[in-house]
Coordinates of C-alpha atoms and ligand atoms in Angstrom, one line a residue:
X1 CA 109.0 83.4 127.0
X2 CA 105.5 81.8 127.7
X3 CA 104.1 79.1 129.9
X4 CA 103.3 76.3 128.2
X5 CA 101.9 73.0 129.6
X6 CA 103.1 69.7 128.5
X7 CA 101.6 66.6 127.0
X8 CA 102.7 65.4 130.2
X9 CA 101.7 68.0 132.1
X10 CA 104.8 69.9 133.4
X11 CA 104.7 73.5 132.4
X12 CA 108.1 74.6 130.7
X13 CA 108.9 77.9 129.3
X14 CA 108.9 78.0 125.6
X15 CA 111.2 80.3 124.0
X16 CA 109.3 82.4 121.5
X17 CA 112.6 83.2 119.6
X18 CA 113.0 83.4 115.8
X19 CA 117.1 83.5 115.7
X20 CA 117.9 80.0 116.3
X21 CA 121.7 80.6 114.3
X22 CA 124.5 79.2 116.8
X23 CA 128.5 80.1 115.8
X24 CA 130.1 77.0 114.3
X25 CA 126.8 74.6 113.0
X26 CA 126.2 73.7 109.5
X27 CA 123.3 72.2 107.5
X28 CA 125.7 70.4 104.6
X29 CA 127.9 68.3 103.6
X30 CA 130.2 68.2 100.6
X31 CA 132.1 66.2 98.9
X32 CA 135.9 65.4 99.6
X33 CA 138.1 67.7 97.4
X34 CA 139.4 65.8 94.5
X35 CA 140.8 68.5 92.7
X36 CA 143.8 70.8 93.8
X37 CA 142.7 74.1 95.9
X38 CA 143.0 77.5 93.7
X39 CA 142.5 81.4 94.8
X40 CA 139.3 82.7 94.4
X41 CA 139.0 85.0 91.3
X42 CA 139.7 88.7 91.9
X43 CA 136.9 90.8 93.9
X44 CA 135.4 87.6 95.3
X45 CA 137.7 87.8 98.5
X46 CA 136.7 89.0 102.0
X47 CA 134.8 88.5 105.0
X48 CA 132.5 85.3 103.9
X49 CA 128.5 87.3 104.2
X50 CA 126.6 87.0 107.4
X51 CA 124.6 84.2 107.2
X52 CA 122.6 82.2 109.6
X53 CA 125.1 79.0 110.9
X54 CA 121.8 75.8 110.9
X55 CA 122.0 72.5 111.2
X56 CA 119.6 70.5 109.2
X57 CA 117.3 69.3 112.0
X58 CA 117.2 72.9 113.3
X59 CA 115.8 74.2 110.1
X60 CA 113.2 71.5 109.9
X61 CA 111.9 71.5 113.2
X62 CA 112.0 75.7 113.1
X63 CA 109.7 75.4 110.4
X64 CA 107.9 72.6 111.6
X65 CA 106.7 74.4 114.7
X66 CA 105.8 77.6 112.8
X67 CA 103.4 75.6 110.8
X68 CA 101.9 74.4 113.8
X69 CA 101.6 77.6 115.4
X70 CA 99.5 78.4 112.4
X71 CA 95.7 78.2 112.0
X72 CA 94.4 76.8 108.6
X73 CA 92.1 75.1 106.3
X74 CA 93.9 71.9 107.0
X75 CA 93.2 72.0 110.7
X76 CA 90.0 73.9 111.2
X77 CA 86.8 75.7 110.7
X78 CA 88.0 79.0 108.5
X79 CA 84.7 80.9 108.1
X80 CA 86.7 84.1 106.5
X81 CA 83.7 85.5 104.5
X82 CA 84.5 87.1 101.2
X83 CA 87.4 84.6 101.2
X84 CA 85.5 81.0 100.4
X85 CA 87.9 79.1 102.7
X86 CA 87.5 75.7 101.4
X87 CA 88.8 72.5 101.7
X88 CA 91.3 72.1 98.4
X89 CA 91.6 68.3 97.3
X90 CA 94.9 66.7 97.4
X91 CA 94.4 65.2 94.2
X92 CA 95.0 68.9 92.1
X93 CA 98.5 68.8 93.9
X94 CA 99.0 65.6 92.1
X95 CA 97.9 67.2 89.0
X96 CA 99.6 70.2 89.1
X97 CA 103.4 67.9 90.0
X98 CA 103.0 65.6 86.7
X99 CA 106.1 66.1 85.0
X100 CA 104.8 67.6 81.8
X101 CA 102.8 70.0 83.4
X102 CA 105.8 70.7 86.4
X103 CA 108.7 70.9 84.1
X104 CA 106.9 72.6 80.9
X105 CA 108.9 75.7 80.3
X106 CA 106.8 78.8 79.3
X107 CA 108.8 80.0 76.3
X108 CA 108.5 76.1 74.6
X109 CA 107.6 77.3 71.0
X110 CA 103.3 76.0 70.8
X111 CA 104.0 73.1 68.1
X112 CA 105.9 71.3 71.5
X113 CA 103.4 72.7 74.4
X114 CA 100.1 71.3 73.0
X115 CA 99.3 69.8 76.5
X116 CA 99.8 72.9 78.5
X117 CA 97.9 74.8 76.0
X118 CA 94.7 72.3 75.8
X119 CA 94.0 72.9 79.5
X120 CA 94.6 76.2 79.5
X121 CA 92.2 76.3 76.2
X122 CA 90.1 74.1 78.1
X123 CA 90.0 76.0 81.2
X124 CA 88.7 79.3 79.3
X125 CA 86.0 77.2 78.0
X126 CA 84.8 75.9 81.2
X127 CA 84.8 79.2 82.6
X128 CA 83.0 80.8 79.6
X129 CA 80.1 77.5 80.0
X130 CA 80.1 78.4 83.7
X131 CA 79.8 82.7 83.7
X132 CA 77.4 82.5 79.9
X133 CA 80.4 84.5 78.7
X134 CA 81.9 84.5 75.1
X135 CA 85.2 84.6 76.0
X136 CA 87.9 84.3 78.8
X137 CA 91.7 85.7 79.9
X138 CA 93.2 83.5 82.1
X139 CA 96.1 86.2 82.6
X140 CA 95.3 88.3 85.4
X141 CA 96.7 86.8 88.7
X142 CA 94.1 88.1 91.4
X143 CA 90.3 89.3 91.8
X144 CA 91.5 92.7 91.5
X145 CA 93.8 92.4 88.9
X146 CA 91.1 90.8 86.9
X147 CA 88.7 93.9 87.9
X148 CA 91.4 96.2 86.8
X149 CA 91.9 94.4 83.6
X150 CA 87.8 94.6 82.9
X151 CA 87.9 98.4 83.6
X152 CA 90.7 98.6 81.1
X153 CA 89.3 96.8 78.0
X154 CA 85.6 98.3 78.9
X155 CA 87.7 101.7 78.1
X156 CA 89.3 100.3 75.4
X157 CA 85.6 99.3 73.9
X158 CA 84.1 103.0 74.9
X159 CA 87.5 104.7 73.8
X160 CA 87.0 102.9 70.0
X161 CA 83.6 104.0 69.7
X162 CA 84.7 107.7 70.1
X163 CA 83.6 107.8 73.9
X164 CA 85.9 109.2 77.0
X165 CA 83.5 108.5 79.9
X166 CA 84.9 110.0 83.2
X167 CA 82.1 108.2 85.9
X168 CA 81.5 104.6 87.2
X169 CA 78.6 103.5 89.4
X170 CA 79.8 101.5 92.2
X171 CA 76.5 100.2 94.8
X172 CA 77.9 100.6 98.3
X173 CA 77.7 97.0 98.6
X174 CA 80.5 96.2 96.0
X175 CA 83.5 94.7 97.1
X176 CA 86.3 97.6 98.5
X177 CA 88.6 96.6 95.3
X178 CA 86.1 97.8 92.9
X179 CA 86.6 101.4 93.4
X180 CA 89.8 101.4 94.2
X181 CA 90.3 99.3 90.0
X182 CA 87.8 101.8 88.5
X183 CA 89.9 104.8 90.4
X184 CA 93.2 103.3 88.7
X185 CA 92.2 103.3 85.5
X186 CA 91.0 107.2 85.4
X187 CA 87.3 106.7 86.3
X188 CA 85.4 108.3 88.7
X189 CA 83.2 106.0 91.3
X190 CA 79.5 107.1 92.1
X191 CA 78.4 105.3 94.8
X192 CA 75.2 104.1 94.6
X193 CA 73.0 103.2 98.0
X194 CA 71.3 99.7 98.3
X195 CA 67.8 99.3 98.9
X196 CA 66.2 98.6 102.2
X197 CA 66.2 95.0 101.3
X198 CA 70.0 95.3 101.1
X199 CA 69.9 94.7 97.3
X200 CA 70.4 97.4 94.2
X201 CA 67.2 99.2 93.5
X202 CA 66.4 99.6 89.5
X203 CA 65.6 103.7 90.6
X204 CA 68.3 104.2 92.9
X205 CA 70.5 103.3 89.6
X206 CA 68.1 105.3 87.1
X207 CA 68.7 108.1 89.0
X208 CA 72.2 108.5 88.7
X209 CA 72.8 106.9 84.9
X210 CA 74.3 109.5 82.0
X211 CA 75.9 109.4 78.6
X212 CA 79.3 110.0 81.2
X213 CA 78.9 107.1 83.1
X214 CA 81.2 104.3 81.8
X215 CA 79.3 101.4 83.4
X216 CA 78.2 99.7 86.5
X217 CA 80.1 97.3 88.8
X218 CA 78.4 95.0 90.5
X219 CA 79.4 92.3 93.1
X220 CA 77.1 89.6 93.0
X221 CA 76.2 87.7 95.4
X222 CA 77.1 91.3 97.4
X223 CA 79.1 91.9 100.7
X224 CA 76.0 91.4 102.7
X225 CA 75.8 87.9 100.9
X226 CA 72.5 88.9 99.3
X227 CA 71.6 87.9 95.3
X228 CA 71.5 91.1 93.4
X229 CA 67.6 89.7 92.2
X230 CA 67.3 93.5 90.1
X231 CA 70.7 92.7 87.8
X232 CA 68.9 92.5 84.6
X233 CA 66.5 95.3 85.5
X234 CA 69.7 97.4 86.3
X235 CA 71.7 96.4 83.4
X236 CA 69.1 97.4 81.0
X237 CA 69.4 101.0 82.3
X238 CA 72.7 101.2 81.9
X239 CA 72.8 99.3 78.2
X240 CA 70.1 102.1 77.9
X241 CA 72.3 105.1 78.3
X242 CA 74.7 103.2 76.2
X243 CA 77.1 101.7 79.5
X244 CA 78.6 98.2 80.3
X245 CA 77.5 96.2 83.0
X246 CA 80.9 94.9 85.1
X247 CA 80.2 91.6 87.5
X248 CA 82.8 91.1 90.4
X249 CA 82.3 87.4 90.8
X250 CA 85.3 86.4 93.2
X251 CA 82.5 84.7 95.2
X252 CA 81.1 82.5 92.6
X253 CA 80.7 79.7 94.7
X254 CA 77.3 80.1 95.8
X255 CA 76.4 80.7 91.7
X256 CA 78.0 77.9 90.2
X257 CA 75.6 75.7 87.8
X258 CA 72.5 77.5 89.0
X259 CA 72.9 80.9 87.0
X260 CA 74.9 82.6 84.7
X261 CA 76.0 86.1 84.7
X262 CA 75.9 86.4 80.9
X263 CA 71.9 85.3 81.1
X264 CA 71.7 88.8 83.3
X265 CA 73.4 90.8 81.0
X266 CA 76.6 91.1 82.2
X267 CA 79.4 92.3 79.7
X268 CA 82.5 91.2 81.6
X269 CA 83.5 89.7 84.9
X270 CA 85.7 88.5 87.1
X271 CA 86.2 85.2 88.7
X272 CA 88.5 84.0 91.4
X273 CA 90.2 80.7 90.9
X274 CA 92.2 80.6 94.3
X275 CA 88.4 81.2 96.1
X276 CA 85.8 78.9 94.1
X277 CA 88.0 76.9 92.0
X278 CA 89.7 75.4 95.1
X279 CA 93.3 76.7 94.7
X280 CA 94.7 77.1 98.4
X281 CA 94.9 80.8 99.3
X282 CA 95.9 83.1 102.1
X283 CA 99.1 85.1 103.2
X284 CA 99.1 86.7 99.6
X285 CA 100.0 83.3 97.8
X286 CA 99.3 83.0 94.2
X287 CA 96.1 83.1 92.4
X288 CA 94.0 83.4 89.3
X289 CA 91.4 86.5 88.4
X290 CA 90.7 85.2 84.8
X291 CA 88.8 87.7 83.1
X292 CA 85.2 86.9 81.4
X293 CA 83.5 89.1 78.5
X294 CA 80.9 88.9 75.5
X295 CA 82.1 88.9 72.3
X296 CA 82.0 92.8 71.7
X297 CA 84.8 93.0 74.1
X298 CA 87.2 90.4 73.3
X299 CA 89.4 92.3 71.0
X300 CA 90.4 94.1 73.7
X301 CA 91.2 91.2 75.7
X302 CA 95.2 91.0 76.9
X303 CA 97.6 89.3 74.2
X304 CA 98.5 86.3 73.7
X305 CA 95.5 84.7 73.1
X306 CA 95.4 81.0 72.9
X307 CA 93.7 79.8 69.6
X308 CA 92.4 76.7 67.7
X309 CA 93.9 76.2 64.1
X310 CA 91.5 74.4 61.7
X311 CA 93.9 71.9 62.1
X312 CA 92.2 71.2 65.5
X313 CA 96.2 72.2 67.1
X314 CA 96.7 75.4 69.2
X315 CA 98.5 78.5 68.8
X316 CA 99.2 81.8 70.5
X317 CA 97.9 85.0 68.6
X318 CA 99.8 88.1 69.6
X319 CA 98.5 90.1 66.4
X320 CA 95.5 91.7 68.0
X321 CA 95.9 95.5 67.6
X322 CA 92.9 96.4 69.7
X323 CA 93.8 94.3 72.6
X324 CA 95.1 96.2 76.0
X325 CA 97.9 94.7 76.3
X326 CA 99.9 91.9 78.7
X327 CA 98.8 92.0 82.3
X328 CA 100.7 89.2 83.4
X329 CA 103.7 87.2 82.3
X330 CA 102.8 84.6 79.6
X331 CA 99.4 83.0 80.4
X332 CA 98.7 84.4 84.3
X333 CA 99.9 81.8 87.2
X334 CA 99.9 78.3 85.7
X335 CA 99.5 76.3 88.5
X336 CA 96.4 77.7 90.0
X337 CA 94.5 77.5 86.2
X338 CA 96.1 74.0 86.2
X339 CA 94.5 73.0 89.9
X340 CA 91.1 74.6 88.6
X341 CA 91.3 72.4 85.6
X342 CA 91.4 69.6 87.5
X343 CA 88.7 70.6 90.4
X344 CA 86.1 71.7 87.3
X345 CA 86.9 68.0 85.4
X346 CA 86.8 66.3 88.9
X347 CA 83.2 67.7 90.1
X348 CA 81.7 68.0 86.8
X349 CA 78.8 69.9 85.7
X350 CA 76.8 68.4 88.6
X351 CA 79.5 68.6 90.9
X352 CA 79.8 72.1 90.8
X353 CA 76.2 73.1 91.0
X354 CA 76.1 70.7 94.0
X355 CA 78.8 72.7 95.8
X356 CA 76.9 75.9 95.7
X357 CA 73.8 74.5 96.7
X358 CA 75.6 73.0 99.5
X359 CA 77.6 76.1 100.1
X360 CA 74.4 77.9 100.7
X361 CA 72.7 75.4 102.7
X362 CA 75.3 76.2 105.2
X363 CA 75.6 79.4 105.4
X364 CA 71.5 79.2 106.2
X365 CA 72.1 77.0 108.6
X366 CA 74.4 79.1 110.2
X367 CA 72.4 82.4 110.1
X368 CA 69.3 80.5 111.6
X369 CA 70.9 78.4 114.5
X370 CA 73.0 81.8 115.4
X371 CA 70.2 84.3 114.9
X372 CA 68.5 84.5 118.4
X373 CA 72.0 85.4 120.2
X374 CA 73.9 87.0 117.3
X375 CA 71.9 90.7 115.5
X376 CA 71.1 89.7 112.0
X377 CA 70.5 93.2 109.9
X378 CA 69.3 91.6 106.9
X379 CA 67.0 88.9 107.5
X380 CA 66.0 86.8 104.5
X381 CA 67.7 83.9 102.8
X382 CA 71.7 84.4 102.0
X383 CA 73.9 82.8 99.7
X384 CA 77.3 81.8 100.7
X385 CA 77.9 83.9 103.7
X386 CA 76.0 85.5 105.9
X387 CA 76.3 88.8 108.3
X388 CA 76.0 89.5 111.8
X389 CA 76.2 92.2 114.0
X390 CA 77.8 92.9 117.4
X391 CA 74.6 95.0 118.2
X392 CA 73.4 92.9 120.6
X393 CA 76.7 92.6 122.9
X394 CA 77.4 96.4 122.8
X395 CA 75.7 96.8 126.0
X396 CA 78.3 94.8 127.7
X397 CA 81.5 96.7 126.1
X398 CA 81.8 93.5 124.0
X399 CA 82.3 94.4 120.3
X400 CA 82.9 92.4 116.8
X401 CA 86.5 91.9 117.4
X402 CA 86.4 90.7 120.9
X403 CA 83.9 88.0 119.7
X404 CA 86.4 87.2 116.6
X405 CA 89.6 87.0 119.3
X406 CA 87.4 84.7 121.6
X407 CA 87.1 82.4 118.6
X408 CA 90.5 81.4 118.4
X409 CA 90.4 80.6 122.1
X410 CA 87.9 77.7 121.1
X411 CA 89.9 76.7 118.1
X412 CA 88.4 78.7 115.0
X413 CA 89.8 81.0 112.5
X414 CA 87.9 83.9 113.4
X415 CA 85.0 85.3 110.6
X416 CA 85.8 88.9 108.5
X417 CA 84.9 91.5 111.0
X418 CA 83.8 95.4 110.0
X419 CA 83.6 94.5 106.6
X420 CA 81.0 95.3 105.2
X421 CA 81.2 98.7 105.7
X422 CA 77.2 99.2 104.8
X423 CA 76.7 97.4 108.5
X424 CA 78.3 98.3 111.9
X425 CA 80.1 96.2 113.8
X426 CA 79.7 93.4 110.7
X427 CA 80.7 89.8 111.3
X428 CA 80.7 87.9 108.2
X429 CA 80.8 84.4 108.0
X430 CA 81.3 82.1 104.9
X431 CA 81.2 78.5 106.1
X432 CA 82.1 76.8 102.6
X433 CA 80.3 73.5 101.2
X434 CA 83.4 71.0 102.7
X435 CA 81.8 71.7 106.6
X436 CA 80.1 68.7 107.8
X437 CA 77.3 69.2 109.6
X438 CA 79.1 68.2 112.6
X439 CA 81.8 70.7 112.2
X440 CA 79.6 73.6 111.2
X441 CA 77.3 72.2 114.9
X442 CA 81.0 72.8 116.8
X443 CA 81.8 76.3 115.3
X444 CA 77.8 77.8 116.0
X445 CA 78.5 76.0 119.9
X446 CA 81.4 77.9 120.3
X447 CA 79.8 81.0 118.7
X448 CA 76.6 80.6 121.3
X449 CA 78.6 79.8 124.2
X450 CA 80.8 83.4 123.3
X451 CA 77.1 85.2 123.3
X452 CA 77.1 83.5 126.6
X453 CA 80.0 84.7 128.3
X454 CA 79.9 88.3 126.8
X455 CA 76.7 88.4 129.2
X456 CA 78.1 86.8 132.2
X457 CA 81.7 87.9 131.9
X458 CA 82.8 90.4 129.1
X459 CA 86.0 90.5 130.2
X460 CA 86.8 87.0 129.0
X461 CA 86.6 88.4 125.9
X462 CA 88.2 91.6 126.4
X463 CA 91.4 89.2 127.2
X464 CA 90.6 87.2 124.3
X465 CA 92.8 85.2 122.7
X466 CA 94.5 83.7 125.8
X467 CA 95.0 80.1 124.0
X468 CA 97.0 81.9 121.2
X469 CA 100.9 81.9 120.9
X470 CA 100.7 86.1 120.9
X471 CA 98.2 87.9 122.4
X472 CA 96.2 90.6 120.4
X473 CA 98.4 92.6 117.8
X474 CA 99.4 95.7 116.0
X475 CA 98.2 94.6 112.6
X476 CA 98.3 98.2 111.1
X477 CA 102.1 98.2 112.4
X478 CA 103.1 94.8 112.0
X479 CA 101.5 95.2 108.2
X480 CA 103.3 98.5 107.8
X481 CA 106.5 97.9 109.4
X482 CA 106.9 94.3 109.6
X483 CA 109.9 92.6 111.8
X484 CA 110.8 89.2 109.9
X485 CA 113.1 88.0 112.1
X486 CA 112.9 88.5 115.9
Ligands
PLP501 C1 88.3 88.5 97.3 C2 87.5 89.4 96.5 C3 88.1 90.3 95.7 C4 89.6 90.5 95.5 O1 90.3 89.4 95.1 P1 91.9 89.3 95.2 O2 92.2 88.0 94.6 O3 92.1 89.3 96.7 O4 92.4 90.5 94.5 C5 87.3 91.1 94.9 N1 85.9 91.1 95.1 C6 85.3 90.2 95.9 C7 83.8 90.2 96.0 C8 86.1 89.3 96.7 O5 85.5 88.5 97.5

């Protein structure tokens, strides 16, 4: 039970109860039986199974009030850096629930799916215009899955040329998936330290470059939100000593329009749809890692592959005896390709290079109006996001995640905290280009007045969140050992 006061200001207790089934109720209604009653079939007898007795009005409003319990992009401020929490346009839901597009079954033989295929074809385009790529795989359904999918045909590529590398250079300012994808597919990560600047230094990479190494991964813009300004230095080394140069670009949206990974010398990267291509995201829903690579590497690329006849129609090639296989179910999750479709023909060319530059105005703005209360390690222009640390606040016992629990007390969906791990005590924050100004002015008042009362009275924070329906949790247990129900 919690205390809860009342529009009209009585406080009533507020049952905080999942289990809402009462003995007797139903939720349907079916037709009067106009046929005569017969036995159920052999082995369907028995005890009917246990299941929850609703009425309609109980289900709606159970569900109602858990969405309302919930923080999101609809209803707030959600600077989750690394995450590009952006506003998503109603219009790609209208899109995305067009009949054709809704109803289109994936096994329709080509000859009667030409719609579905032309924005998928599209879509590849766009993205290959967008990266300076040759070619694209819309198939993986997440950033990682498209990183593990890169690692595999960039094997496939070294393994045809006679070549079993066992090493991959990962800078220590790569995203945590990186590894973790190189790891999976049988290669070894080196980590390689960033510069003082927080970027990768051209020596730093020299240094540790053989004829084992594989390639490079590189997450650009970085954790720390930083342009990696050495990429083409560094990929020459590795091209050197006969590598590949891997690009995590989940966070594309501070990049969009204004350069292209291929002009770097990138030979394959990853995007995230459900980040910069304004899919909605969060709680593990689906998304899109489409995979990007230069010519060399796209016969390695996952079958099918959509292509044009000279007939101008298109077609699915599975004969491609180099590629790496399926990753995904027929052409990766078609609903999120579909909504970036839409977003990329809505904003256009300029569109899209307006939302980065917008994207990165804000996070400036952020990191100077919050820099004289909030330690900023790296202090030089970001891109998208930028990072803080708790080191100023440590003298009062006040850390990172007290600051991010006091944040939902004012209304805000708290930044990423300790991540990344090259800074202690990091709080990242990604403000997105759909912040007004106004908004963004709310979220940096409630971050100054926080500084504020982690001076005059820590232990505000130390309570922190006191506005929230549960208090601080678990989340190692309730991730390991979650309870659905109760
Ligand atoms: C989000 C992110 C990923 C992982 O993407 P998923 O879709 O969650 O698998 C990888 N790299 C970077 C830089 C990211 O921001």
């Amino acid at each position: 039970m919690t205390a809860r006061v009342g529009t009209t200001g009585l406080v009533f207790e507020e049952p905080l109860i999942w289990e809402r089934s009462r003995s007797g109720r139903t939720g349907f209604s079916m037709p009067r039986r106009d046929v005569p009653e017969a036995p159920l079939p052999p082995g369907l007898e028995g005890e009917a199974p246990d299941l929850p007795e609703l009425t309609e009005v109980d289900v709606v409003r159970h569900f109602t009030r858990l969405s309302q319990w919930n923080v999101s992009v609809d209803t707030t401020t959600y600077p989750l850096g690394s995450c590009t929490m952006k506003y998503n346009p109603r219009l790609h839901e209208a899109v995305v629930a067009l009949e054709g597009l809704r109803t289109a079954h994936p096994l329709l033989p080509p000859a009667l799916a030409q719609g579905p295929l032309r924005i998928l074809w599209e879509t590849e385009r766009f993205l290959a215009e967008i990266t300076g790529m040759d070619a694209v795989s819309l198939q993986p359904a997440a950033g990682a899955q498209g990183e593990l999918t890169g690692i595999l045909v960039i094997r496939a590529f070294l393994a045809r040329r006679g070549e079993r590398r066992t090493k991959i250079l990962v800078p220590d300012t790569a995203h945590g998936t990186n590894p973790a994808s190189a790891a999976l597919c049988g290669l070894r990560p080196v980590p390689v330290a960033s510069g003082p600047g927080g970027v990768l230094e051209p020596a730093a990479v020299e240094a540790v470059m053989d004829e084992d190494v594989a390639g490079i991964m590189v997450t650009n813009p970085n954790t720390l939100g930083l342009f990696e300004e050495n990429l083409k230095e560094v990929a020459e080394i590795v091209h050197e000593k006969g590598g590949l140069v891997y690009c995590d670009g989940a966070n594309l949206n501070a990049l969009m329009g204004v350069v292209r990974m291929g002009d770097l010398g990138v030979d394959a990267m990853h995007l995230n749809l459900h980040k910069t291509f304004s899919a909605p995201h969060g709680g593990g829903g689906p998304g899109s890692g489409p995979l990007c690579v230069r010519a060399p590497l796209e016969p390695f690329l996952p079958v099918p592959r959509i292509v044009e006849r000279p007939d101008g129609s298109l077609d699915l090639d599975h004969d491609r005896p180099l590629s790496v296989g399926r990753v995904h179910a027929f052409y990766g999750n078609f609903g999120v390709i579909v909504r970036a479709w839409a977003y990329i023909r809505s904003m256009g060319a300029e569109g899209l290079r307006r939302a980065s530059e917008l994207a990165v105005l804000n996070a400036n703005y952020v990191k100077e109006r919050l820099k004289d209360v909030l330690h900023l390690p790296y202090d030089r222009p970001c891109l998208h996001e930028c990072v803080f640390t708790d080191r100023n606040q440590i003298p009062r016992k006040v850390t990172a995640l007290d600051i991010a629990k006091r944040l939902i007390d004012y209304g805000y969906h708290p930044p990423t905290i300790y991540f990344p791990l090259v800074v202690r005590g990091a709080l990242m924050i990604e403000p997105t280009e759909t912040e007004s100004k106004a908004d963004l002015d709310g979220f940096i008042e409630a971050l100054r007045a926080i500084a504020a009362e982690a001076e005059a009275e820590p232990q505000l924070l130390h309570d922190a969140p006191v506005q929230a329906k549960r208090r601080r949790l678990d989340e190692a247990a309730a991730a390991r050992s979650p309870c659905l129900t109760g």
